[in-house]
Coordinates of C-alpha atoms in Angstrom, one line a residue:
Chain H
X24 CA -17.0 -19.1 2.5
X25 CA -17.2 -20.8 -0.8
X26 CA -19.9 -23.4 -1.4
X27 CA -21.2 -25.1 -4.5
X28 CA -24.9 -25.1 -5.1
X29 CA -26.3 -28.3 -6.6
X30 CA -28.0 -28.0 -10.0
X31 CA -31.8 -27.8 -10.3
X32 CA -32.3 -31.1 -12.0
X33 CA -30.0 -34.0 -11.9
X34 CA -26.3 -33.8 -11.3
X35 CA -24.3 -31.2 -13.1
X36 CA -21.2 -33.0 -14.3
X37 CA -19.4 -29.6 -14.7
X38 CA -20.0 -28.4 -11.2
X39 CA -16.9 -28.5 -9.0
X40 CA -17.1 -29.2 -5.2
X41 CA -15.1 -26.9 -2.9
X42 CA -11.7 -28.0 -1.6
X43 CA -9.2 -26.3 0.6
X44 CA -5.5 -25.9 0.0
X45 CA -3.7 -27.1 3.1
X46 CA -0.1 -27.0 2.2
X47 CA 2.1 -25.9 -0.7
X48 CA 5.9 -26.4 -1.0
X49 CA 8.2 -25.8 -3.9
X50 CA 9.9 -28.9 -5.1
X51 CA 11.9 -27.9 -8.1
X52 CA 12.1 -24.9 -10.4
X53 CA 8.9 -25.9 -12.1
X54 CA 7.1 -28.2 -9.7
X55 CA 5.4 -27.7 -6.4
X56 CA 3.9 -30.0 -3.9
X57 CA 0.2 -29.4 -2.8
X58 CA -2.0 -30.9 -0.2
X59 CA -5.8 -30.5 -0.4
X60 CA -8.9 -31.5 1.5
X61 CA -12.5 -31.6 0.4
X62 CA -14.6 -29.1 2.5
X63 CA -17.4 -31.7 2.7
X64 CA -15.0 -33.8 4.8
X65 CA -15.3 -36.9 2.6
X66 CA -12.3 -38.6 1.2
X67 CA -11.6 -38.1 -2.5
X68 CA -12.2 -41.8 -3.1
X69 CA -9.7 -42.2 -5.9
X70 CA -7.6 -45.1 -7.0
X71 CA -3.9 -44.8 -8.0
X72 CA -3.6 -43.3 -11.5
X73 CA -6.9 -41.4 -11.5
X74 CA -7.0 -37.6 -12.0
X75 CA -9.3 -34.7 -11.0
X76 CA -10.2 -31.4 -12.7
X77 CA -8.9 -28.7 -10.4
X78 CA -10.6 -25.3 -10.6
X79 CA -9.2 -21.9 -9.7
X80 CA -12.1 -19.4 -9.6
X81 CA -11.5 -16.7 -12.2
X82 CA -8.7 -18.6 -13.9
X83 CA -10.1 -21.9 -15.1
X84 CA -9.8 -25.7 -14.8
X85 CA -7.0 -28.2 -15.5
X86 CA -6.7 -32.0 -15.2
X87 CA -4.2 -33.0 -12.5
X88 CA -3.4 -36.5 -11.4
X89 CA -3.5 -37.4 -7.7
X90 CA -0.1 -38.3 -6.3
X91 CA -1.0 -39.7 -2.9
X92 CA -2.3 -43.2 -2.2
X93 CA -6.0 -43.6 -1.3
X94 CA -4.6 -45.2 1.9
X95 CA -3.8 -41.7 3.0
X96 CA -7.0 -40.4 4.5
X97 CA -8.4 -36.9 5.2
X98 CA -6.4 -35.2 2.5
X99 CA -4.8 -35.8 -0.9
X100 CA -1.6 -34.7 -2.5
X101 CA -0.6 -33.4 -6.0
X102 CA 2.6 -32.3 -7.6
X103 CA 1.9 -29.7 -10.1
X104 CA 4.2 -28.4 -12.8
X105 CA 3.8 -24.7 -13.7
X106 CA 2.8 -24.9 -17.3
X107 CA -0.4 -23.0 -18.2
X108 CA -2.7 -20.4 -16.7
X109 CA -4.3 -22.6 -14.1
X110 CA -1.1 -24.2 -12.8
X111 CA 0.7 -20.8 -12.7
X112 CA -2.2 -19.5 -10.6
X113 CA -2.0 -22.6 -8.3
X114 CA 1.7 -21.9 -7.7
X115 CA 0.8 -18.5 -6.3
X116 CA -1.9 -19.7 -3.9
X117 CA -1.6 -19.6 -0.2
X118 CA -2.7 -22.3 2.3
X119 CA -6.3 -21.8 3.2
X120 CA -7.3 -20.9 -0.3
X121 CA -10.6 -22.4 -1.6
X122 CA -10.6 -24.2 -5.0
X123 CA -12.9 -26.4 -6.9
X124 CA -12.5 -30.2 -7.6
X125 CA -14.3 -32.5 -10.0
X126 CA -13.6 -36.2 -10.1
X127 CA -11.9 -38.5 -9.6
X128 CA -12.0 -39.5 -13.3
X129 CA -10.7 -42.3 -15.4
X130 CA -9.2 -45.7 -15.1
X131 CA -6.5 -46.6 -12.5
X132 CA -3.4 -48.8 -12.2
X133 CA -4.7 -52.3 -11.5
X134 CA -3.3 -52.4 -7.9
X135 CA -6.5 -54.1 -6.7
X136 CA -6.7 -56.8 -9.5
X137 CA -4.0 -58.1 -11.8
X138 CA -1.1 -56.6 -9.9
X139 CA -1.9 -58.5 -6.7
X140 CA 0.5 -61.4 -6.1
X141 CA 2.8 -60.2 -8.9
X142 CA 6.2 -58.6 -9.1
X143 CA 5.6 -55.0 -10.0
X144 CA 7.9 -52.9 -12.2
X145 CA 7.3 -49.1 -12.2
X146 CA 8.9 -47.1 -15.0
X147 CA 8.6 -43.4 -14.6
X148 CA 10.1 -40.5 -16.6
X149 CA 10.0 -37.0 -15.3
X150 CA 6.7 -36.0 -13.8
X151 CA 5.4 -39.4 -14.8
X152 CA 6.5 -40.3 -11.3
X153 CA 3.7 -38.1 -9.9
X154 CA 0.7 -40.4 -10.6
X155 CA 2.8 -43.5 -10.2
X156 CA 3.8 -42.4 -6.7
X157 CA 0.2 -43.1 -5.7
X158 CA 0.5 -46.7 -6.8
X159 CA 3.9 -47.1 -5.2
X160 CA 2.6 -45.9 -1.9
X161 CA -0.4 -48.1 -2.2
X162 CA 1.7 -51.2 -3.0
X163 CA 4.1 -50.5 -0.2
X164 CA 1.2 -50.0 2.2
X165 CA -0.1 -53.4 1.3
X166 CA 3.4 -54.8 0.9
X167 CA 2.4 -58.5 1.6
X168 CA -0.1 -58.5 -1.4
X169 CA 2.7 -58.1 -4.0
X170 CA 5.9 -59.8 -5.0
X171 CA 9.1 -57.9 -5.7
X172 CA 8.8 -54.2 -6.3
X173 CA 11.1 -52.6 -8.9
X174 CA 11.1 -48.9 -9.4
X175 CA 13.0 -47.3 -12.4
X176 CA 13.1 -43.5 -12.5
X177 CA 14.5 -41.2 -15.1
X178 CA 14.8 -37.4 -14.7
X179 CA 16.3 -34.7 -16.9
X180 CA 18.8 -33.3 -14.3
X181 CA 19.5 -33.9 -10.6
X182 CA 17.8 -30.6 -9.9
X183 CA 14.5 -31.9 -11.4
X184 CA 14.3 -35.0 -9.1
X185 CA 11.0 -35.4 -7.3
X186 CA 10.4 -37.1 -3.9
X187 CA 14.2 -37.6 -3.3
X188 CA 13.7 -38.2 0.4
X189 CA 10.8 -40.5 -0.1
X190 CA 12.8 -42.6 -2.6
X191 CA 15.3 -43.3 0.1
X192 CA 12.5 -44.6 2.3
X193 CA 11.2 -46.8 -0.6
X194 CA 14.7 -48.3 -1.0
X195 CA 14.6 -49.5 2.6
X196 CA 11.5 -51.6 2.1
X197 CA 11.9 -55.3 1.9
X198 CA 12.5 -56.6 -1.7
X199 CA 12.4 -53.1 -3.3
X200 CA 14.8 -52.3 -6.1
X201 CA 15.1 -48.7 -7.1
X202 CA 17.2 -47.6 -10.1
X203 CA 17.6 -44.0 -11.1
X204 CA 19.2 -42.2 -13.9
X205 CA 19.4 -38.5 -15.1
X206 CA 19.7 -37.4 -18.7
X207 CA 22.4 -34.9 -17.9
X208 CA 24.5 -35.2 -14.7
X209 CA 26.0 -32.3 -12.7
X210 CA 28.7 -32.2 -10.1
X211 CA 26.3 -33.4 -7.3
X212 CA 25.4 -36.6 -9.2
X213 CA 27.3 -39.8 -8.7
X214 CA 24.6 -42.1 -10.1
X215 CA 23.7 -43.3 -13.6
X216 CA 23.5 -41.0 -16.6
X217 CA 21.5 -41.5 -19.8
X218 CA 18.0 -42.3 -20.9
X219 CA 15.7 -44.5 -18.9
X220 CA 15.8 -47.5 -21.3
X221 CA 19.5 -48.0 -20.4
X222 CA 18.5 -49.1 -16.9
X223 CA 15.9 -51.7 -17.9
X224 CA 18.4 -54.4 -18.9
X225 CA 19.8 -54.1 -15.3
X226 CA 16.4 -55.1 -13.8
X227 CA 16.1 -58.8 -13.3
X228 CA 12.5 -59.7 -14.1
X229 CA 10.7 -62.9 -14.1
X230 CA 8.5 -62.1 -17.2
X231 CA 5.4 -64.2 -16.5
X232 CA 5.3 -62.9 -12.9
X233 CA 5.8 -59.3 -13.7
X234 CA 3.3 -56.4 -14.2
X235 CA 4.9 -53.2 -15.7
X236 CA 3.5 -49.7 -15.2
X237 CA 4.8 -46.9 -17.4
X238 CA 4.3 -43.2 -17.1
X239 CA 6.4 -40.4 -18.6
X240 CA 6.7 -37.9 -21.5
X241 CA 5.1 -39.0 -24.8
X242 CA 8.4 -39.8 -26.4
X243 CA 9.4 -42.3 -23.8
X244 CA 6.6 -44.9 -24.3
X245 CA 7.7 -46.6 -27.6
X246 CA 11.3 -47.0 -26.4
X247 CA 10.3 -48.5 -23.1
X248 CA 7.6 -50.8 -24.6
X249 CA 10.1 -52.2 -27.1
X250 CA 12.6 -52.8 -24.3
X251 CA 9.9 -54.6 -22.2
X252 CA 9.0 -56.8 -25.1
X253 CA 12.7 -57.7 -25.5
X254 CA 12.6 -58.6 -21.8
X255 CA 9.7 -61.0 -22.7
X256 CA 7.2 -59.2 -20.5
X257 CA 3.8 -60.2 -22.0
X258 CA 1.8 -57.4 -23.7
X259 CA -1.1 -57.9 -21.4
X260 CA 1.1 -57.3 -18.4
X261 CA 2.1 -53.8 -19.6
X262 CA 0.0 -50.8 -18.4
X263 CA 0.5 -47.2 -19.7
X264 CA -0.8 -43.9 -18.4
X265 CA -1.4 -41.4 -21.2
X266 CA -1.3 -37.7 -21.2
X267 CA -3.8 -35.8 -23.3
X268 CA -5.8 -32.6 -23.0
X269 CA -8.6 -33.8 -20.8
X270 CA -10.6 -30.7 -20.7
X271 CA -14.0 -32.0 -19.5
X272 CA -13.2 -35.3 -17.9
X273 CA -16.6 -36.8 -18.9
X274 CA -16.1 -37.9 -22.5
X275 CA -17.8 -34.9 -24.2
X276 CA -15.5 -32.1 -25.2
X277 CA -13.4 -34.2 -27.7
X278 CA -10.0 -32.9 -26.8
X279 CA -8.5 -36.1 -25.4
X280 CA -9.8 -38.3 -28.2
X281 CA -7.3 -40.8 -29.8
X282 CA -9.2 -42.6 -32.6
X283 CA -12.3 -43.9 -30.9
X284 CA -10.9 -43.7 -27.4
X285 CA -11.6 -41.0 -24.9
X286 CA -8.5 -40.8 -22.6
X287 CA -10.5 -39.2 -19.8
X288 CA -13.0 -42.1 -19.6
X289 CA -11.3 -45.1 -21.2
X290 CA -7.9 -44.1 -19.7
X291 CA -5.7 -42.5 -18.7
X292 CA -4.4 -45.9 -17.7
X293 CA -4.5 -48.4 -20.6
X294 CA -3.5 -52.0 -21.0
X295 CA -1.0 -52.2 -23.8
X296 CA -3.1 -54.8 -25.7
X297 CA -5.9 -52.2 -25.9
X298 CA -3.8 -49.5 -27.5
X299 CA -1.0 -51.3 -29.5
X300 CA -3.1 -51.3 -32.7
X301 CA -4.6 -47.9 -32.2
X302 CA -3.0 -45.3 -34.5
X303 CA -1.8 -42.1 -32.8
X304 CA -1.8 -43.7 -29.4
X305 CA 1.8 -44.3 -28.8
Chain Z
X28 CA -51.1 -38.4 -34.4
X29 CA -53.0 -35.6 -36.2
X30 CA -52.2 -34.3 -39.7
X31 CA -53.8 -31.0 -40.6
X32 CA -54.0 -29.1 -43.9
X33 CA -53.7 -25.3 -43.5
X34 CA -53.5 -22.4 -46.0
X35 CA -50.8 -19.7 -45.9
X36 CA -53.0 -17.2 -43.9
X37 CA -53.7 -19.8 -41.2
X38 CA -50.0 -20.6 -41.0
X39 CA -49.1 -17.0 -40.5
X40 CA -51.7 -16.5 -37.9
X41 CA -50.6 -19.7 -36.1
X42 CA -46.9 -18.6 -36.1
X43 CA -47.8 -15.1 -34.9
X44 CA -49.8 -16.6 -32.0
X45 CA -46.8 -18.8 -31.1
X46 CA -44.5 -15.7 -31.1
X47 CA -46.9 -14.2 -28.5
X48 CA -46.5 -17.3 -26.2
X49 CA -42.8 -18.2 -26.3
X50 CA -39.5 -17.6 -28.0
X51 CA -39.6 -18.6 -31.6
X52 CA -36.4 -19.0 -33.7
X53 CA -37.1 -19.3 -37.4
X54 CA -35.4 -19.3 -40.8
X55 CA -35.2 -15.8 -42.2
X56 CA -33.4 -13.9 -45.0
X57 CA -30.1 -12.3 -44.0
X58 CA -28.6 -10.5 -47.0
X59 CA -28.4 -13.1 -49.8
X60 CA -28.4 -16.0 -47.3
X61 CA -30.6 -17.5 -44.7
X62 CA -30.2 -17.9 -40.9
X63 CA -32.2 -19.0 -37.9
X64 CA -32.9 -15.9 -35.7
X65 CA -35.5 -14.7 -33.2
X66 CA -38.7 -14.4 -35.1
X67 CA -40.6 -11.2 -34.4
X68 CA -43.4 -11.6 -37.0
X69 CA -44.6 -14.6 -39.0
X70 CA -44.2 -12.6 -42.3
X71 CA -40.4 -12.8 -41.9
X72 CA -40.4 -16.5 -41.8
X73 CA -38.9 -18.0 -45.0
X74 CA -39.8 -21.7 -45.1
X75 CA -38.6 -21.7 -48.7
X76 CA -34.9 -21.2 -47.6
X77 CA -32.3 -23.5 -49.1
X78 CA -29.9 -23.8 -46.2
X79 CA -29.3 -21.8 -43.0
X80 CA -25.7 -20.6 -42.7
X81 CA -25.4 -22.0 -39.1
X82 CA -27.0 -25.3 -38.2
X83 CA -30.0 -24.7 -35.9
X84 CA -28.4 -26.9 -33.2
X85 CA -26.7 -23.6 -32.3
X86 CA -29.9 -22.9 -30.2
X87 CA -29.4 -26.1 -28.3
X88 CA -25.6 -25.9 -27.9
X89 CA -25.0 -22.2 -28.3
X90 CA -21.6 -21.0 -29.6
X91 CA -21.0 -19.5 -26.2
X92 CA -23.0 -20.5 -23.1
X93 CA -22.7 -20.0 -19.4
X94 CA -22.2 -23.3 -17.5
X95 CA -21.5 -22.0 -14.0
X96 CA -21.4 -18.7 -12.1
X97 CA -18.9 -18.1 -9.4
X98 CA -18.4 -15.6 -6.6
X99 CA -18.5 -15.4 -2.9
X100 CA -20.9 -18.4 -2.7
X101 CA -18.7 -20.6 -4.9
X102 CA -19.7 -22.2 -8.2
X103 CA -23.3 -22.5 -9.1
X104 CA -24.9 -24.2 -12.1
X105 CA -26.6 -22.0 -14.7
X106 CA -29.4 -23.7 -16.7
X107 CA -31.6 -22.3 -19.5
X108 CA -35.1 -23.2 -18.6
X109 CA -37.1 -20.9 -21.0
X110 CA -39.3 -22.7 -23.5
X111 CA -38.7 -22.0 -27.2
X112 CA -39.7 -23.2 -30.7
X113 CA -37.2 -24.0 -33.5
X114 CA -39.4 -23.3 -36.5
X115 CA -38.6 -24.7 -40.0
X116 CA -35.7 -27.0 -39.3
X117 CA -34.8 -29.1 -42.4
X118 CA -34.8 -32.9 -42.0
X119 CA -31.0 -33.2 -42.3
X120 CA -30.5 -30.6 -39.5
X121 CA -33.2 -32.4 -37.4
X122 CA -31.1 -35.6 -37.8
X123 CA -28.1 -33.7 -36.6
X124 CA -30.0 -32.6 -33.5
X125 CA -31.3 -36.1 -32.8
X126 CA -27.6 -37.2 -32.9
X127 CA -26.7 -34.5 -30.4
X128 CA -29.4 -35.8 -28.1
X129 CA -27.7 -39.1 -28.0
X130 CA -24.2 -37.6 -27.5
X131 CA -25.2 -35.4 -24.6
X132 CA -27.5 -37.9 -22.9
X133 CA -25.2 -41.0 -23.0
X134 CA -22.7 -41.9 -20.4
X135 CA -22.6 -38.9 -18.0
X136 CA -25.7 -36.8 -19.0
X137 CA -25.0 -33.2 -19.7
X138 CA -27.9 -31.3 -18.0
X139 CA -27.0 -28.0 -19.6
X140 CA -27.8 -29.4 -23.1
X141 CA -30.6 -31.7 -21.9
X142 CA -32.4 -28.9 -19.9
X143 CA -32.4 -26.6 -22.9
X144 CA -33.5 -29.5 -25.2
X145 CA -36.4 -30.4 -22.9
X146 CA -37.7 -26.8 -23.4
X147 CA -37.4 -26.9 -27.2
X148 CA -40.2 -27.8 -29.6
X149 CA -38.8 -28.9 -33.0
X150 CA -40.9 -27.9 -36.0
X151 CA -39.4 -29.6 -39.0
X152 CA -40.1 -28.5 -42.5
X153 CA -39.5 -30.5 -45.7
X154 CA -37.0 -28.8 -48.0
X155 CA -38.6 -26.7 -50.8
X156 CA -35.4 -25.5 -52.5
X157 CA -32.1 -27.4 -52.7
X158 CA -29.0 -25.6 -51.7
X159 CA -26.0 -25.7 -54.1
X160 CA -24.1 -28.3 -52.1
X161 CA -26.6 -30.4 -50.3
X162 CA -26.2 -34.2 -50.6
X163 CA -28.7 -35.3 -47.9
X164 CA -30.4 -37.5 -50.5
X165 CA -27.2 -39.7 -50.5
X166 CA -27.0 -39.8 -46.7
X167 CA -30.7 -40.9 -46.1
X168 CA -31.4 -37.6 -44.4
X169 CA -33.4 -35.8 -47.0
X170 CA -36.6 -36.8 -45.3
X171 CA -37.2 -37.3 -41.6
X172 CA -39.0 -40.6 -41.3
X173 CA -39.6 -40.2 -37.6
X174 CA -38.7 -37.8 -34.8
X175 CA -39.2 -34.1 -34.3
X176 CA -42.4 -32.6 -32.7
X177 CA -44.2 -31.2 -35.8
X178 CA -43.5 -31.9 -39.5
X179 CA -44.5 -29.3 -42.1
X180 CA -44.7 -30.2 -45.8
X181 CA -45.7 -27.7 -48.5
X182 CA -48.4 -29.0 -50.8
X183 CA -48.9 -26.4 -53.6
X184 CA -49.9 -23.2 -51.6
X185 CA -50.9 -25.1 -48.5
X186 CA -49.0 -26.9 -45.7
X187 CA -49.6 -30.3 -44.2
X188 CA -48.9 -30.1 -40.4
X189 CA -48.2 -33.4 -38.7
X190 CA -48.1 -33.7 -34.9
X191 CA -45.3 -36.1 -34.1
X192 CA -45.2 -35.9 -30.3
X193 CA -47.3 -34.8 -27.4
X194 CA -45.3 -31.5 -27.4
X195 CA -46.1 -31.1 -31.1
X196 CA -49.8 -31.8 -30.6
X197 CA -49.9 -29.2 -27.9
X198 CA -48.3 -26.6 -30.2
X199 CA -51.0 -27.5 -32.8
X200 CA -54.0 -27.0 -30.4
X201 CA -54.7 -23.7 -32.2
X202 CA -55.3 -25.6 -35.4
X203 CA -57.9 -27.9 -33.9
X204 CA -60.7 -26.6 -36.1
X205 CA -58.6 -26.8 -39.3
X206 CA -59.4 -29.7 -41.7
X207 CA -57.6 -33.0 -41.5
X208 CA -55.4 -34.0 -44.4
X209 CA -57.0 -36.3 -47.0
X210 CA -55.7 -39.4 -48.6
X211 CA -54.8 -37.4 -51.7
X212 CA -52.8 -34.9 -49.6
X213 CA -50.8 -37.7 -48.0
X214 CA -50.2 -39.2 -51.5
X215 CA -48.9 -35.8 -52.6
X216 CA -46.6 -35.6 -49.5
X217 CA -45.1 -39.0 -50.3
X218 CA -44.3 -37.6 -53.8
X219 CA -42.6 -34.6 -52.2
X220 CA -40.5 -36.9 -50.1
X221 CA -39.6 -39.1 -53.1
X222 CA -38.8 -35.9 -55.0
X223 CA -36.6 -34.6 -52.2
X224 CA -34.6 -37.8 -51.9
X225 CA -33.7 -37.2 -55.6
X226 CA -33.4 -33.4 -55.5
X227 CA -31.0 -33.2 -52.5
X228 CA -28.2 -34.8 -54.4
X229 CA -26.0 -31.9 -55.7
X230 CA -23.0 -34.2 -55.1
X231 CA -23.4 -37.9 -55.8
X232 CA -21.9 -40.2 -53.2
X233 CA -20.8 -43.4 -55.0
X234 CA -20.9 -45.6 -51.9
X235 CA -23.7 -46.2 -49.4
X236 CA -23.4 -44.3 -46.2
X237 CA -23.4 -47.5 -44.2
X238 CA -20.3 -48.6 -46.1
X239 CA -18.2 -45.6 -44.9
X240 CA -17.0 -47.1 -41.6
X241 CA -15.6 -50.2 -43.2
X242 CA -14.1 -48.1 -46.0
X243 CA -12.4 -45.7 -43.6
X244 CA -11.1 -48.7 -41.6
X245 CA -8.9 -49.5 -44.6
X246 CA -7.9 -46.0 -45.5
X247 CA -5.8 -44.7 -42.7
X248 CA -2.7 -44.3 -44.8
X249 CA -4.5 -43.2 -48.0
X250 CA -2.7 -40.4 -49.9
X251 CA -5.9 -38.3 -50.0
X252 CA -5.4 -37.0 -46.4
X253 CA -2.1 -35.5 -47.3
X254 CA -3.2 -34.2 -50.7
X255 CA -6.3 -32.4 -49.5
X256 CA -4.9 -31.1 -46.3
X257 CA -1.9 -29.5 -48.0
X258 CA -4.1 -26.5 -48.8
X259 CA -5.9 -26.4 -45.4
X260 CA -5.7 -23.1 -43.5
X261 CA -6.6 -24.8 -40.2
X262 CA -9.4 -22.2 -39.8
X263 CA -12.0 -24.5 -38.4
X264 CA -14.8 -23.2 -40.7
X265 CA -15.9 -26.7 -41.5
X266 CA -16.2 -27.4 -37.8
X267 CA -18.2 -24.2 -37.2
X268 CA -20.9 -24.9 -39.7
X269 CA -21.3 -28.6 -39.1
X270 CA -24.6 -29.8 -37.5
X271 CA -22.8 -32.7 -35.8
X272 CA -19.6 -30.9 -34.5
X273 CA -20.0 -30.4 -30.8
X274 CA -16.5 -30.4 -29.4
X275 CA -16.1 -27.5 -27.0
X276 CA -13.7 -25.5 -25.0
X277 CA -14.4 -24.1 -21.5
X278 CA -13.0 -20.9 -20.2
X279 CA -13.5 -18.5 -17.3
X280 CA -14.8 -15.0 -17.8
X281 CA -14.0 -12.9 -14.7
X282 CA -15.5 -9.5 -13.8
X283 CA -13.4 -6.4 -13.0
X284 CA -13.7 -7.2 -9.3
X285 CA -11.7 -10.4 -9.9
X286 CA -14.2 -12.2 -7.5
X287 CA -17.3 -12.9 -9.6
X288 CA -17.6 -14.3 -13.1
X289 CA -18.8 -17.1 -15.2
X290 CA -17.5 -20.3 -16.6
X291 CA -18.5 -20.4 -20.3
X292 CA -18.5 -23.2 -22.8
X293 CA -17.5 -22.2 -26.4
X294 CA -17.5 -24.1 -29.6
X295 CA -14.1 -25.6 -30.5
X296 CA -12.9 -27.4 -33.6
X297 CA -10.6 -30.4 -34.2
X298 CA -9.1 -28.7 -37.3
X299 CA -7.6 -25.9 -35.2
X300 CA -3.9 -26.2 -34.6
X301 CA -4.1 -26.2 -30.8
X302 CA -7.0 -28.6 -30.4
X303 CA -4.8 -31.6 -29.1
X304 CA -2.1 -29.4 -27.6
X305 CA -1.3 -30.1 -23.9
X306 CA 0.2 -27.7 -21.4
X307 CA 3.7 -29.0 -21.6
X308 CA 3.8 -28.0 -25.3
X309 CA 3.3 -31.4 -26.9
X310 CA 0.8 -31.4 -29.8
X311 CA -0.8 -34.8 -30.3
X312 CA -2.1 -33.9 -33.8
X313 CA 0.6 -31.5 -35.0
X314 CA 0.2 -32.1 -38.7
X315 CA -2.6 -30.8 -40.9
X316 CA -3.1 -34.2 -42.4
X317 CA -3.6 -35.8 -39.0
X318 CA -6.3 -33.3 -38.0
X319 CA -8.0 -33.5 -41.4
X320 CA -8.1 -37.3 -41.3
X321 CA -9.3 -37.2 -37.7
X322 CA -12.3 -35.1 -38.7
X323 CA -13.4 -37.6 -41.4
X324 CA -12.8 -40.6 -39.1
X325 CA -14.8 -39.0 -36.4
X326 CA -17.7 -38.3 -38.7
X327 CA -17.6 -41.7 -40.5
X328 CA -16.2 -44.1 -38.1
X329 CA -15.5 -43.2 -34.4
X330 CA -18.9 -41.8 -33.7
X331 CA -20.5 -44.5 -35.8
X332 CA -18.7 -47.1 -33.7
X333 CA -20.3 -45.5 -30.6
X334 CA -23.8 -44.8 -31.8
X335 CA -24.3 -46.7 -35.1
X336 CA -25.1 -43.4 -36.9
X337 CA -22.9 -41.7 -39.5
X338 CA -22.1 -38.2 -38.1
X339 CA -22.5 -36.5 -41.5
X340 CA -26.0 -35.5 -42.5
X341 CA -25.2 -34.2 -46.0
X342 CA -26.1 -30.5 -45.5
X343 CA -23.1 -29.5 -47.6
X344 CA -22.3 -26.5 -45.4
X345 CA -18.6 -27.4 -45.0
X346 CA -18.2 -27.5 -48.8
X347 CA -19.4 -23.9 -49.1
X348 CA -17.6 -22.7 -46.0
X349 CA -14.1 -24.0 -46.8
X350 CA -11.9 -21.3 -48.2
X351 CA -9.4 -23.8 -49.6
X352 CA -12.2 -25.8 -51.3
X353 CA -10.9 -29.1 -49.8
X354 CA -13.8 -29.9 -47.5
X355 CA -16.2 -31.8 -49.8
X356 CA -16.9 -35.1 -48.0
X357 CA -18.3 -36.6 -51.1
X358 CA -15.1 -36.0 -53.0
X359 CA -13.1 -37.5 -50.2
X360 CA -15.3 -40.6 -49.8
X361 CA -15.6 -41.2 -53.5
X362 CA -11.8 -41.0 -53.8
X363 CA -11.5 -43.6 -51.0
X364 CA -14.0 -45.8 -52.8
X365 CA -11.7 -45.8 -55.9
X366 CA -9.0 -47.5 -53.8
X367 CA -5.5 -46.6 -52.7
X368 CA -4.5 -44.4 -55.6

């Protein structure tokens, strides 16, 4: 049985706590769905948009965003793309395996503050849907606290789509609009084709009432932000989740730094007004 | 606090007695250069060194250190709790260490650094010979006004030994019967300090260090970043020798049984190509000029904005270490001071 021993003096910010892999299911060629629980029995205590550092003993540690809502108790979910050493090892793990978890770290989508009472526009490209799913689930769980919910999703090909069944459930909620596009269609796809920004003009927003949340590949941000500004969504109503190499999660190692900002501590979720003048950010 | 005056024989006897009590790392000759290394006898100590190849902060944040051990019982913290003395640290390097103290203690404290730091006694020694590239005089780091545990200053053939903390005073207990420094000695020491402020200026910075953040603020698109970095090999030598570079990587070292092993922290450098690379393959600082500029901004602005301290102590090591000869901060800053062209 794996246990973590506390440090001699004070808290060791690098010491993971043990977690158990409950479930793993392949989703696409590259991504798999994982369910974990902390051995201590406590809930992870995250908010939508936060991430953890996941340790595979003998392989290493990688930052992974939490994909389930904190309203789901007893376990938490992640969708992990096979990209490096740690994630490749994770894809090979069996249920029952013990891993290490540090976190949750960073800022979250403002589901508990400025989003309340507002129309919410989620814009997700590729695996950007993974952290945003946590916020979508949270908002739909507390449906009465928000106005209209608009979800715009772009994926490379139909085979890369994540949470396809869940999307159908989202559509059935009251006042939920879900628009989807793929970059390249195949014979199975009857929906829209093209980049995600082509869907945005189709969304009817009431700009002063709308909060926009964006997460996707680095290239997507500038195009989506420009489109939102055209739609007259105020800068302070735009929130972006950034990807960087968040090695330590505690603002020390330097890898995720953008100018004076540490993405692991000051982000990964930023208000657009805090990063629009920051070079190298978008 | 006490200030003693001791002769060379007493100094040697004192250092030898310290070696018997705890680990002592001191400046020693290595080939035609100097380095901090475990001291086995006081006679090997070279307090007249000009600069140590690696900054002594390497004994507080080692190039490779074990953070955790893992095995059947899970992950466990590994902390270095053995006392040691860093003997003969130059003032500019002491300033570097004091900055690391802030960095590792602020926000979420790093107990690996802080535990080792708590075990360290810092014996600072005023510079006796200027290295070819030092510009500490321009960075206000030629003399350590306060801080450290003991300060040594050479006065002709003798040394003044000042206790600067309880830990320093404890180290000086063996010198209890030695004479106190007299007013004339202190006068002499002041002259040494004034002299060093002038001597440690092998490169002359044309702006005040406190003006660097504002100057950098206006220089993001300056041509100097592109011009200098064109010849950069992205080797990270400037990062390796820098007393205020502390960025790190973490990796797992596993034993042959694939069950037990260690999680180790190693030095990393923002000038290396893969520093801002993410797993998907996107590199957030792909261009040499972006990495080169980031390093200067981090030293002169980003860390200053956080701690109100310029993260360059003027040791000049990067100037000597750079193969392409593009790493002289004084050249870069003077160029920026001239304006856009």
